[in-house]
Amino acid sequence: MCAQKKGRVFSGARPTGRQHIGNYLGAIKNYVALQDEYDCIYCAVDIHALTTLENTDKLQENIQEMMLDWLAAGLDPQRSILFVQSHVPEVMVLHTLLSMVTPYSWLTRVPSFKEKARQQPENINYGLLGYPVLMTADIVIYKADTVPVGEDQLAHLELAREIVRRFNHLFSPTFPEPQPKLTQAPLIVGLDGSQKMSKSLNNHIELAATPEETHKRVMTAMTDPQRQRKTDPGRPEVCNVYSLHQQFNPDKLDDIAYKCRNALRGCVECKGMLADGINRELKPFRERRQGLVERPGYVKEVLADGAQRASVIARETLLEVEEKMGLKAKA
Ligand code: SF4
């Protein structure tokens, strides 16, 4: 007999193409684990990707590549719904309807809107301002009650909860208030030592890279800047190679730290050990991914099935909302 699931999880990610180890350790691994306890709905948010108008020529390829990574990492289309946001257009209708109950001042105070407006002053579009409303619609159209978030996304989710509360107050209880499920993900620093591994900063290692590519990328990583020569003692606590060892060679940390501090191992050899650790950990993932690549049309099938299952829930919710807002006669 199936165990009772705790609730419904929704999460969406911008389709950024091939995922990197920061995406894996920061989000995907958690998505996979949540499938055991929750009904999960995971979505490539292609409409959100349009707010910055980046790489739209590669949007379809990026969706395909991201989904291959998600599937190879263990997202299971039998247990979870995997789909593309725009394939369930009801969410755009709900976005419009929720926008009618969302005060303008709630949106202009959102820090990420101010930041994006600063970053792209030539394209401060409505989509940027309305992003939290669409995000709310994404969650509530599936009546999800749980959203995995990092600390940095708590403010967005709080706004979604405010919109839900307002709608429920105006039109009677309709949506559950989505609760944050804080992820205890490690912060994965970039190879260049910057705070976050990111594709746009080109400081990342793709999950699907070959072992040789991985080795080459790791060799470019910054280490302790004070360690100029092999004979200089190093400081593992400030070295981003060491922080990656914590993820990929947890059983060798004492040896790595000791030999670093006492200048008994050079950085090139130490990086080689890291590349080996990453390649060892990702070998099963890469084999599964290759198997999926050799099944043309498989990702399309998964996404079509996911969109169909998501549509059933979305249509039902939208009808309820339209009736409550007086747009449709009650059945
Ligand atoms: Fe970093 Fe390893 Fe070099 Fe020490 S030996 S500074 S941990 S790369």
Coordinates of C-alpha atoms and ligand atoms in Angstrom, one line a residue:
M1 CA 0.0 0.0 0.0
C2 CA 1.3 3.5 -0.9
A3 CA 2.2 5.7 2.1
Q4 CA 0.0 8.8 2.5
K5 CA 1.8 11.8 1.0
K6 CA 2.2 14.9 3.1
G7 CA 0.9 17.4 0.5
R8 CA 1.6 18.9 -2.9
V9 CA 4.9 20.5 -3.8
F10 CA 5.3 22.9 -6.7
S11 CA 8.6 24.3 -7.9
G12 CA 9.6 26.0 -11.2
A13 CA 13.0 26.7 -12.6
R14 CA 14.0 28.9 -15.6
P15 CA 15.0 26.7 -18.5
T16 CA 18.7 27.5 -18.5
G17 CA 19.8 24.5 -20.5
R18 CA 22.4 22.1 -19.2
Q19 CA 22.5 22.2 -15.4
H20 CA 25.6 22.5 -13.3
I21 CA 26.7 21.0 -10.1
G22 CA 25.5 24.1 -8.2
N23 CA 21.9 23.5 -9.6
Y24 CA 22.2 19.8 -8.7
L25 CA 23.3 20.2 -5.1
G26 CA 21.3 23.4 -4.5
A27 CA 17.9 22.3 -6.0
I28 CA 17.6 19.1 -8.1
K29 CA 18.8 16.7 -5.4
N30 CA 16.2 18.1 -3.1
Y31 CA 13.5 17.9 -5.8
V32 CA 14.3 14.2 -6.2
A33 CA 14.1 13.5 -2.4
L34 CA 10.8 15.3 -2.1
Q35 CA 9.2 12.8 -4.4
D36 CA 9.2 10.2 -1.6
E37 CA 7.0 12.3 0.7
Y38 CA 4.9 14.7 -1.5
D39 CA 3.0 14.8 -4.8
C40 CA 5.4 16.9 -6.8
I41 CA 4.9 19.2 -9.7
Y42 CA 8.0 20.5 -11.3
C43 CA 7.9 23.0 -14.2
A44 CA 10.3 24.7 -16.6
V45 CA 9.1 28.3 -16.4
D46 CA 9.5 29.5 -19.9
I47 CA 7.2 32.5 -19.6
H48 CA 9.3 33.8 -16.7
A49 CA 12.3 33.4 -18.9
L50 CA 10.8 36.0 -21.3
T51 CA 11.0 38.8 -18.7
T52 CA 14.7 39.2 -19.4
L53 CA 14.5 38.3 -23.1
E54 CA 17.7 36.3 -22.9
N55 CA 18.4 33.4 -25.2
T56 CA 14.9 33.0 -26.4
D57 CA 16.3 31.6 -29.7
K58 CA 17.6 28.7 -27.6
L59 CA 14.5 28.3 -25.4
Q60 CA 13.4 25.0 -26.8
E61 CA 16.9 23.5 -26.7
N62 CA 17.3 24.8 -23.1
I63 CA 14.1 23.2 -22.0
Q64 CA 15.2 19.9 -23.6
E65 CA 18.6 19.9 -22.0
M66 CA 17.3 20.9 -18.5
M67 CA 14.7 18.2 -18.6
L68 CA 17.3 15.6 -19.6
D69 CA 19.3 16.6 -16.6
W70 CA 16.3 16.5 -14.3
L71 CA 15.3 13.0 -15.5
A72 CA 18.8 11.6 -15.4
A73 CA 19.1 13.0 -11.8
G74 CA 16.1 11.0 -10.7
L75 CA 13.0 13.0 -11.3
D76 CA 10.5 10.3 -12.0
P77 CA 7.6 11.2 -14.5
Q78 CA 5.6 8.3 -13.0
R79 CA 5.6 9.8 -9.6
S80 CA 5.9 13.6 -10.4
I81 CA 4.4 15.9 -13.0
L82 CA 7.1 17.4 -15.2
F83 CA 6.0 20.0 -17.7
V84 CA 6.6 23.4 -19.3
Q85 CA 4.8 26.4 -17.9
S86 CA 3.3 27.7 -21.2
H87 CA 1.9 24.3 -22.1
V88 CA -0.8 24.9 -19.5
P89 CA -2.0 28.4 -20.6
E90 CA -4.7 28.5 -17.9
V91 CA -1.9 29.8 -15.6
M92 CA -1.8 33.0 -17.7
V93 CA -5.5 33.6 -17.2
L94 CA -5.2 33.0 -13.5
H95 CA -2.2 35.5 -13.4
T96 CA -4.5 38.1 -14.9
L97 CA -7.3 37.4 -12.4
L98 CA -4.9 37.5 -9.5
S99 CA -3.4 40.8 -10.7
M100 CA -6.8 42.4 -10.0
V101 CA -6.4 41.7 -6.3
T102 CA -2.8 42.6 -6.0
P103 CA -2.0 46.2 -5.1
Y104 CA 0.6 47.9 -7.3
S105 CA 2.5 49.0 -4.2
W106 CA 3.1 45.4 -3.2
L107 CA 4.9 44.7 -6.5
T108 CA 7.0 47.9 -6.7
R109 CA 8.5 47.2 -3.2
V110 CA 9.9 43.7 -4.2
P111 CA 13.7 43.9 -4.0
S112 CA 14.3 41.7 -7.1
F113 CA 12.1 44.0 -9.2
K114 CA 14.2 47.0 -8.2
E115 CA 17.4 45.0 -8.9
K116 CA 16.3 43.8 -12.3
A117 CA 15.1 47.3 -13.2
R118 CA 18.6 48.5 -12.3
Q119 CA 20.2 45.7 -14.4
Q120 CA 18.1 46.3 -17.5
P121 CA 16.9 50.0 -17.5
E122 CA 16.1 49.8 -21.2
N123 CA 13.6 47.0 -20.7
I124 CA 11.6 47.5 -17.4
N125 CA 8.6 45.6 -18.8
Y126 CA 5.3 44.8 -17.1
G127 CA 6.4 41.1 -16.9
L128 CA 9.2 42.0 -14.5
L129 CA 6.7 43.9 -12.2
G130 CA 4.1 41.2 -12.5
Y131 CA 6.5 38.3 -12.0
P132 CA 5.4 37.6 -8.3
V133 CA 1.8 37.4 -9.5
L134 CA 2.6 34.9 -12.2
M135 CA 4.7 33.0 -9.6
T136 CA 1.7 32.9 -7.3
A137 CA -0.5 31.7 -10.1
D138 CA 2.0 29.0 -10.9
I139 CA 1.8 27.7 -7.3
V140 CA -1.9 28.1 -6.6
I141 CA -3.4 26.9 -9.8
Y142 CA -2.2 23.4 -8.7
K143 CA -3.3 24.2 -5.1
A144 CA 0.2 23.4 -4.0
D145 CA 0.7 23.8 -0.2
T146 CA 4.5 23.4 -0.1
V147 CA 7.2 25.3 -2.0
P148 CA 10.9 24.4 -1.6
V149 CA 12.8 27.6 -1.3
G150 CA 16.2 29.0 -0.3
E151 CA 16.4 31.9 2.2
D152 CA 16.8 34.3 -0.7
Q153 CA 13.3 33.4 -2.1
L154 CA 11.4 33.7 1.2
A155 CA 10.2 37.3 0.4
H156 CA 8.7 36.2 -2.9
L157 CA 6.8 33.4 -1.3
E158 CA 5.6 35.7 1.5
L159 CA 4.1 38.0 -1.3
A160 CA 2.4 34.9 -2.8
R161 CA 0.9 34.2 0.6
E162 CA -0.3 37.8 0.9
I163 CA -2.0 37.5 -2.5
V164 CA -3.6 34.2 -1.5
R165 CA -4.9 35.7 1.8
R166 CA -6.4 38.6 0.0
F167 CA -8.1 36.5 -2.7
N168 CA -9.4 34.1 0.0
H169 CA -10.7 37.0 2.0
L170 CA -12.4 38.7 -1.0
F171 CA -13.9 35.6 -2.6
S172 CA -14.0 32.9 0.2
P173 CA -11.3 30.3 1.0
T174 CA -10.1 28.9 -2.3
F175 CA -6.3 28.4 -2.2
P176 CA -4.1 26.9 0.5
E177 CA -1.5 29.4 1.8
P178 CA 1.7 27.9 0.3
Q179 CA 4.3 27.1 3.1
P180 CA 8.0 27.4 2.5
K181 CA 10.1 24.3 2.8
L182 CA 13.5 25.6 3.5
T183 CA 16.2 23.7 1.7
Q184 CA 19.4 23.0 3.6
A185 CA 21.5 23.2 0.4
P186 CA 25.1 24.0 0.6
L187 CA 26.2 27.2 -1.2
I188 CA 28.3 26.1 -4.1
V189 CA 30.9 28.6 -5.0
G190 CA 32.0 29.3 -8.5
L191 CA 35.3 28.1 -9.9
D192 CA 36.5 31.7 -10.0
G193 CA 35.9 32.0 -6.3
S194 CA 32.8 34.2 -6.6
Q195 CA 29.9 33.6 -4.2
K196 CA 27.7 31.5 -6.4
M197 CA 28.3 29.0 -9.2
S198 CA 26.5 30.4 -12.2
K199 CA 26.3 29.7 -15.9
S200 CA 26.2 33.4 -16.8
L201 CA 29.5 33.9 -14.9
N202 CA 31.0 30.9 -16.7
N203 CA 32.4 29.6 -13.4
H204 CA 30.5 26.3 -13.5
I205 CA 30.8 22.6 -14.2
E206 CA 28.0 21.0 -16.2
L207 CA 26.6 17.8 -14.8
A208 CA 26.7 16.4 -18.4
A209 CA 30.3 17.4 -19.0
T210 CA 32.7 14.6 -20.0
P211 CA 35.3 13.5 -17.4
E212 CA 37.9 15.2 -19.5
E213 CA 35.9 18.5 -19.7
T214 CA 35.4 18.3 -16.0
H215 CA 39.1 17.8 -15.3
K216 CA 39.9 20.8 -17.5
R217 CA 37.3 23.0 -15.8
V218 CA 38.5 22.0 -12.3
M219 CA 42.1 22.9 -13.3
T220 CA 40.9 26.6 -13.9
A221 CA 39.6 26.8 -10.3
M222 CA 41.0 29.5 -8.0
T223 CA 42.6 28.2 -4.9
D224 CA 44.0 29.9 -1.8
P225 CA 45.5 33.1 -3.3
Q226 CA 48.3 33.2 -0.7
R227 CA 49.6 29.8 -1.9
Q228 CA 51.9 30.9 -4.7
R229 CA 54.3 27.9 -4.7
K230 CA 53.9 24.2 -3.8
T231 CA 56.1 24.8 -0.8
D232 CA 53.8 27.5 0.6
P233 CA 51.4 26.2 3.3
G234 CA 47.8 26.6 2.2
R235 CA 44.5 27.5 3.9
P236 CA 41.8 25.0 3.0
E237 CA 39.2 27.1 4.8
V238 CA 39.5 29.9 2.2
C239 CA 39.9 27.6 -0.8
N240 CA 37.0 27.0 -3.1
V241 CA 38.5 23.7 -4.3
Y242 CA 38.4 22.5 -0.7
S243 CA 34.7 23.6 -0.4
L244 CA 33.9 21.4 -3.4
H245 CA 35.9 18.5 -1.9
Q246 CA 33.4 18.7 1.0
Q247 CA 30.7 17.7 -1.4
F248 CA 32.6 15.2 -3.6
N249 CA 35.3 13.8 -1.4
P250 CA 33.8 13.9 2.1
D251 CA 35.8 10.8 3.2
K252 CA 39.2 12.4 2.3
L253 CA 38.8 15.8 4.0
D254 CA 41.2 15.3 6.9
D255 CA 44.0 14.2 4.5
I256 CA 43.3 17.0 2.0
A257 CA 43.3 19.7 4.7
Y258 CA 46.4 18.3 6.5
K259 CA 48.5 18.0 3.3
C260 CA 47.4 21.5 2.2
R261 CA 48.3 23.1 5.5
N262 CA 51.7 21.4 5.6
A263 CA 52.5 21.9 1.9
L264 CA 52.6 18.2 1.3
R265 CA 50.4 18.2 -1.8
G266 CA 50.4 20.7 -4.6
C267 CA 47.2 22.4 -5.9
V268 CA 47.3 20.7 -9.3
E269 CA 47.3 17.2 -7.6
C270 CA 44.6 18.4 -5.2
K271 CA 42.4 19.6 -8.1
G272 CA 43.0 16.3 -9.9
M273 CA 41.5 14.5 -6.8
L274 CA 38.5 16.8 -7.0
A275 CA 37.9 16.1 -10.7
D276 CA 38.1 12.4 -9.9
G277 CA 35.6 12.8 -7.1
I278 CA 33.1 14.7 -9.3
N279 CA 33.5 12.2 -12.1
R280 CA 33.0 9.3 -9.8
E281 CA 29.9 10.8 -8.3
L282 CA 28.4 11.8 -11.6
K283 CA 29.2 8.6 -13.5
P284 CA 25.7 7.0 -13.0
F285 CA 24.0 10.3 -13.8
R286 CA 25.9 10.6 -17.0
E287 CA 25.2 7.0 -18.1
R288 CA 21.5 7.5 -17.4
R289 CA 21.5 10.8 -19.3
Q290 CA 23.2 9.2 -22.3
G291 CA 20.5 6.5 -22.3
L292 CA 17.8 9.2 -22.4
V293 CA 19.6 11.0 -25.2
E294 CA 19.4 7.8 -27.2
R295 CA 15.6 7.7 -26.9
P296 CA 14.6 10.5 -29.3
G297 CA 11.2 11.9 -28.5
Y298 CA 11.2 10.7 -24.9
V299 CA 11.5 14.1 -23.3
K300 CA 8.7 15.4 -25.5
E301 CA 6.5 12.5 -24.4
V302 CA 7.2 13.2 -20.8
L303 CA 6.4 16.8 -21.1
A304 CA 3.2 16.2 -23.1
D305 CA 2.0 13.7 -20.5
G306 CA 2.9 16.2 -17.7
A307 CA 1.1 19.1 -19.4
Q308 CA -2.0 16.9 -19.8
R309 CA -2.0 15.9 -16.1
A310 CA -1.3 19.5 -15.0
S311 CA -4.1 20.8 -17.2
V312 CA -6.7 18.7 -15.5
I313 CA -5.9 20.3 -12.1
A314 CA -5.4 23.8 -13.6
R315 CA -8.8 23.8 -15.4
E316 CA -10.6 22.7 -12.3
T317 CA -9.0 25.5 -10.3
L318 CA -9.6 28.1 -12.9
L319 CA -13.3 27.2 -13.2
E320 CA -13.7 27.6 -9.4
V321 CA -12.0 31.0 -9.5
E322 CA -14.0 32.2 -12.5
E323 CA -17.2 31.2 -10.7
K324 CA -16.2 32.9 -7.5
M325 CA -15.2 36.1 -9.3
G326 CA -18.6 36.1 -11.1
L327 CA -17.1 35.5 -14.6
K328 CA -19.0 32.2 -14.9
A329 CA -22.4 31.2 -13.6
K330 CA -22.1 28.7 -10.8
A331 CA -22.7 25.1 -11.8
Ligands
SF4_1 FE1 43.1 24.4 -2.1 FE2 43.9 21.9 -2.3 FE3 45.5 23.9 -3.0 FE4 45.0 23.5 -0.5 S1 46.1 22.1 -1.8 S2 44.9 25.5 -1.5 S3 42.9 22.8 -0.6 S4 43.6 23.3 -4.0

